[in-house]
Each structure stands twice: as structure tokens, then as C-alpha cells.
């Protein structure tokens, strides 16, 4: 069964950095896209970043622009999200999502994704 799994979450202080990892069960290269979403307690799930169509392009939400970098390692089917200068508002459960077919634009619509990880909690304290 197709699946993805996140890891790397934890507790950090404001201004620190963190890198999340997501391992996919299928190859990342080719016509696929991966994305990170997050959901804070009491809030809607929001898109954070995407790496599009096998690494053709990347896109970021305004809230993390300049502080986040999404990348992938095709050899080990892993996508990363590096976040710097973390803020309390970055706190939430981070989810990795996979889109195994065509995905247009920024691929930021949660409803378009075919597989989701269980989430990894990131807590940023001030």
C-alpha cells in the first residue's frame, strides 16, 4: 500500500532550526509531487511547502517563505523540510503528503493528495 511517514519533530525554542523527514514507499522521481502541511490546535490544516513533479520546482506558503527549504533525496525516497528561525506560530502537527499523478500549480490543495503520513508534532516555545 502506498504510504508516507514523517519524523523529526520535537520541541524547540524560538529562533532555532529543525529538519523534518518524510519517507515515501514509492519513488519520488517522475511525475509526482510531495508537500508538507501543518495543523495547529483549533485551526484548519494549512499548506506549508511543495516540491513539484519530481523536483521540477518548489513552492512555499507566505508564512514560511525565506525560512523554509523543501528538498528531496531520490536515492532514499525521502523529502525534507528544513525550517529556520522558528516562531511560536510554527507550532503544530506537520504532515507529509504525496501526489502520485499530475498536480498543477503549487499543489497546495490538501484534497488533491493521495497519501498522508501520521504527522509529527513541532512545538516552538518562546
PDB file of C-alpha atoms in Angstrom:
ATOM      1  CA  UNK A   1       0.000   0.000   0.000  1.00  0.00           C
ATOM      2  CA  UNK A   2       1.302   3.473  -0.833  1.00  0.00           C
ATOM      3  CA  UNK A   3       2.259   5.433   2.232  1.00  0.00           C
ATOM      4  CA  UNK A   4       4.488   8.151   3.625  1.00  0.00           C
ATOM      5  CA  UNK A   5       5.902   8.567   7.112  1.00  0.00           C
ATOM      6  CA  UNK A   6       7.188  11.701   8.833  1.00  0.00           C
ATOM      7  CA  UNK A   7       9.810  12.053  11.514  1.00  0.00           C
ATOM      8  CA  UNK A   8      11.992  14.704  13.102  1.00  0.00           C
ATOM      9  CA  UNK A   9       9.514  16.709  15.137  1.00  0.00           C
ATOM     10  CA  UNK A  10      10.099  17.831  18.669  1.00  0.00           C
ATOM     11  CA  UNK A  11      10.305  20.837  20.948  1.00  0.00           C
ATOM     12  CA  UNK A  12      12.498  23.822  20.148  1.00  0.00           C
ATOM     13  CA  UNK A  13      12.804  27.419  21.207  1.00  0.00           C
ATOM     14  CA  UNK A  14      12.051  30.500  19.172  1.00  0.00           C
ATOM     15  CA  UNK A  15      14.804  31.203  16.664  1.00  0.00           C
ATOM     16  CA  UNK A  16      16.083  27.651  16.467  1.00  0.00           C
ATOM     17  CA  UNK A  17      16.009  25.339  13.463  1.00  0.00           C
ATOM     18  CA  UNK A  18      14.538  21.946  12.724  1.00  0.00           C
ATOM     19  CA  UNK A  19      14.544  19.477   9.852  1.00  0.00           C
ATOM     20  CA  UNK A  20      11.660  17.110   9.210  1.00  0.00           C
ATOM     21  CA  UNK A  21      11.923  13.982   7.080  1.00  0.00           C
ATOM     22  CA  UNK A  22       9.337  12.067   5.101  1.00  0.00           C
ATOM     23  CA  UNK A  23       9.979   8.626   3.638  1.00  0.00           C
ATOM     24  CA  UNK A  24       7.760   7.505   0.774  1.00  0.00           C
ATOM     25  CA  UNK A  25       7.005   3.930  -0.215  1.00  0.00           C
ATOM     26  CA  UNK A  26       7.390   4.713  -3.926  1.00  0.00           C
ATOM     27  CA  UNK A  27       9.988   6.535  -5.975  1.00  0.00           C
ATOM     28  CA  UNK A  28       9.802  10.303  -5.774  1.00  0.00           C
ATOM     29  CA  UNK A  29      11.225  10.943  -9.214  1.00  0.00           C
ATOM     30  CA  UNK A  30       8.937  11.146 -12.195  1.00  0.00           C
ATOM     31  CA  UNK A  31       5.530  12.722 -12.359  1.00  0.00           C
ATOM     32  CA  UNK A  32       4.811  13.109  -8.680  1.00  0.00           C
ATOM     33  CA  UNK A  33       4.753  15.828  -6.069  1.00  0.00           C
ATOM     34  CA  UNK A  34       5.212  15.953  -2.321  1.00  0.00           C
ATOM     35  CA  UNK A  35       4.065  18.532   0.161  1.00  0.00           C
ATOM     36  CA  UNK A  36       4.108  19.489   3.806  1.00  0.00           C
ATOM     37  CA  UNK A  37       1.045  20.672   5.666  1.00  0.00           C
ATOM     38  CA  UNK A  38       0.596  21.632   9.286  1.00  0.00           C
ATOM     39  CA  UNK A  39      -2.288  21.946  11.664  1.00  0.00           C
ATOM     40  CA  UNK A  40      -2.275  23.861  14.912  1.00  0.00           C
ATOM     41  CA  UNK A  41      -4.716  23.051  17.681  1.00  0.00           C
ATOM     42  CA  UNK A  42      -8.080  24.579  16.923  1.00  0.00           C
ATOM     43  CA  UNK A  43      -7.088  25.696  13.434  1.00  0.00           C
ATOM     44  CA  UNK A  44      -7.565  24.449   9.908  1.00  0.00           C
ATOM     45  CA  UNK A  45      -4.864  22.434   8.220  1.00  0.00           C
ATOM     46  CA  UNK A  46      -2.656  24.728   6.164  1.00  0.00           C
ATOM     47  CA  UNK A  47      -0.233  24.156   3.349  1.00  0.00           C
ATOM     48  CA  UNK A  48       3.438  24.843   4.073  1.00  0.00           C
ATOM     49  CA  UNK A  49       5.539  23.807   1.077  1.00  0.00           C
ATOM     50  CA  UNK A  50       5.594  21.612  -2.018  1.00  0.00           C
ATOM     51  CA  UNK A  51       8.222  20.048  -4.192  1.00  0.00           C
ATOM     52  CA  UNK A  52       6.630  19.618  -7.566  1.00  0.00           C
ATOM     53  CA  UNK A  53       6.706  16.956 -10.257  1.00  0.00           C
ATOM     54  CA  UNK A  54       9.758  15.049  -9.202  1.00  0.00           C
ATOM     55  CA  UNK A  55      11.656  18.132  -8.071  1.00  0.00           C
ATOM     56  CA  UNK A  56      10.921  20.349 -11.051  1.00  0.00           C
ATOM     57  CA  UNK A  57      10.037  23.261  -8.794  1.00  0.00           C
ATOM     58  CA  UNK A  58       9.348  24.215  -5.196  1.00  0.00           C
ATOM     59  CA  UNK A  59       6.754  26.460  -3.616  1.00  0.00           C
ATOM     60  CA  UNK A  60       6.256  27.900  -0.144  1.00  0.00           C
ATOM     61  CA  UNK A  61       3.486  29.449   1.849  1.00  0.00           C
ATOM     62  CA  UNK A  62       3.938  33.116   2.687  1.00  0.00           C
ATOM     63  CA  UNK A  63       4.128  32.247   6.368  1.00  0.00           C
ATOM     64  CA  UNK A  64       7.382  30.306   5.901  1.00  0.00           C
ATOM     65  CA  UNK A  65       8.863  31.997   2.843  1.00  0.00           C
ATOM     66  CA  UNK A  66      12.531  32.711   3.466  1.00  0.00           C
ATOM     67  CA  UNK A  67      12.666  30.401   6.483  1.00  0.00           C
ATOM     68  CA  UNK A  68      11.871  27.023   4.944  1.00  0.00           C
ATOM     69  CA  UNK A  69      13.546  24.800   2.385  1.00  0.00           C
ATOM     70  CA  UNK A  70      11.948  21.707   0.904  1.00  0.00           C
ATOM     71  CA  UNK A  71      14.185  19.181  -0.825  1.00  0.00           C
ATOM     72  CA  UNK A  72      14.290  15.513  -1.734  1.00  0.00           C
ATOM     73  CA  UNK A  73      16.760  12.679  -1.979  1.00  0.00           C
ATOM     74  CA  UNK A  74      15.617  10.344  -4.729  1.00  0.00           C
ATOM     75  CA  UNK A  75      18.081   7.640  -3.736  1.00  0.00           C
ATOM     76  CA  UNK A  76      16.257   7.018  -0.469  1.00  0.00           C
ATOM     77  CA  UNK A  77      12.792   8.305  -1.411  1.00  0.00           C
ATOM     78  CA  UNK A  78      12.919  10.984   1.238  1.00  0.00           C
ATOM     79  CA  UNK A  79      11.597  14.540   1.326  1.00  0.00           C
ATOM     80  CA  UNK A  80      12.901  17.078   3.815  1.00  0.00           C
ATOM     81  CA  UNK A  81      11.574  20.279   5.262  1.00  0.00           C
ATOM     82  CA  UNK A  82      14.214  22.458   6.878  1.00  0.00           C
ATOM     83  CA  UNK A  83      12.855  25.354   8.882  1.00  0.00           C
ATOM     84  CA  UNK A  84      14.960  28.131  10.333  1.00  0.00           C
ATOM     85  CA  UNK A  85      14.161  30.957  12.717  1.00  0.00           C
ATOM     86  CA  UNK A  86      11.226  29.053  14.136  1.00  0.00           C
ATOM     87  CA  UNK A  87       8.421  31.010  15.733  1.00  0.00           C
ATOM     88  CA  UNK A  88       5.669  30.035  18.166  1.00  0.00           C
ATOM     89  CA  UNK A  89       3.166  30.296  15.333  1.00  0.00           C
ATOM     90  CA  UNK A  90       5.009  27.453  13.588  1.00  0.00           C
ATOM     91  CA  UNK A  91       3.759  25.117  16.306  1.00  0.00           C
ATOM     92  CA  UNK A  92       1.555  22.332  15.023  1.00  0.00           C
ATOM     93  CA  UNK A  93       1.381  18.814  13.770  1.00  0.00           C
ATOM     94  CA  UNK A  94       3.238  18.538  10.476  1.00  0.00           C
ATOM     95  CA  UNK A  95       2.025  16.141   7.808  1.00  0.00           C
ATOM     96  CA  UNK A  96       3.726  14.853   4.707  1.00  0.00           C
ATOM     97  CA  UNK A  97       1.505  14.228   1.698  1.00  0.00           C
ATOM     98  CA  UNK A  98       2.116  12.535  -1.641  1.00  0.00           C
ATOM     99  CA  UNK A  99       0.500  13.127  -5.010  1.00  0.00           C
ATOM    100  CA  UNK A 100       1.144  10.262  -7.399  1.00  0.00           C
ATOM    101  CA  UNK A 101      -0.318  11.808 -10.543  1.00  0.00           C
ATOM    102  CA  UNK A 102      -0.454  15.190 -12.256  1.00  0.00           C
ATOM    103  CA  UNK A 103      -0.587  18.100  -9.849  1.00  0.00           C
ATOM    104  CA  UNK A 104      -0.801  21.610 -11.193  1.00  0.00           C
ATOM    105  CA  UNK A 105       0.139  24.965  -9.759  1.00  0.00           C
ATOM    106  CA  UNK A 106       1.659  24.926  -6.293  1.00  0.00           C
ATOM    107  CA  UNK A 107      -0.041  21.604  -5.453  1.00  0.00           C
ATOM    108  CA  UNK A 108      -1.326  23.171  -2.248  1.00  0.00           C
ATOM    109  CA  UNK A 109      -4.820  21.689  -2.105  1.00  0.00           C
ATOM    110  CA  UNK A 110      -4.998  19.083   0.645  1.00  0.00           C
ATOM    111  CA  UNK A 111      -7.859  17.331  -1.100  1.00  0.00           C
ATOM    112  CA  UNK A 112      -5.682  16.507  -4.106  1.00  0.00           C
ATOM    113  CA  UNK A 113      -3.215  14.282  -2.266  1.00  0.00           C
ATOM    114  CA  UNK A 114      -3.348  10.512  -2.316  1.00  0.00           C
ATOM    115  CA  UNK A 115      -1.360   9.511   0.748  1.00  0.00           C
ATOM    116  CA  UNK A 116      -0.788  11.141   4.129  1.00  0.00           C
ATOM    117  CA  UNK A 117       1.565  10.450   6.964  1.00  0.00           C
ATOM    118  CA  UNK A 118       0.504  10.186  10.574  1.00  0.00           C
ATOM    119  CA  UNK A 119       2.034  13.555  11.439  1.00  0.00           C
ATOM    120  CA  UNK A 120       4.898  14.692  13.626  1.00  0.00           C
ATOM    121  CA  UNK A 121       4.478  17.332  16.295  1.00  0.00           C
ATOM    122  CA  UNK A 122       6.553  20.505  16.256  1.00  0.00           C
ATOM    123  CA  UNK A 123       6.353  22.741  19.299  1.00  0.00           C
ATOM    124  CA  UNK A 124       8.105  26.099  19.360  1.00  0.00           C
ATOM    125  CA  UNK A 125       8.260  27.812  22.722  1.00  0.00           C
ATOM    126  CA  UNK A 126       9.077  31.428  23.430  1.00  0.00           C
TER     127      UNK A 126
END
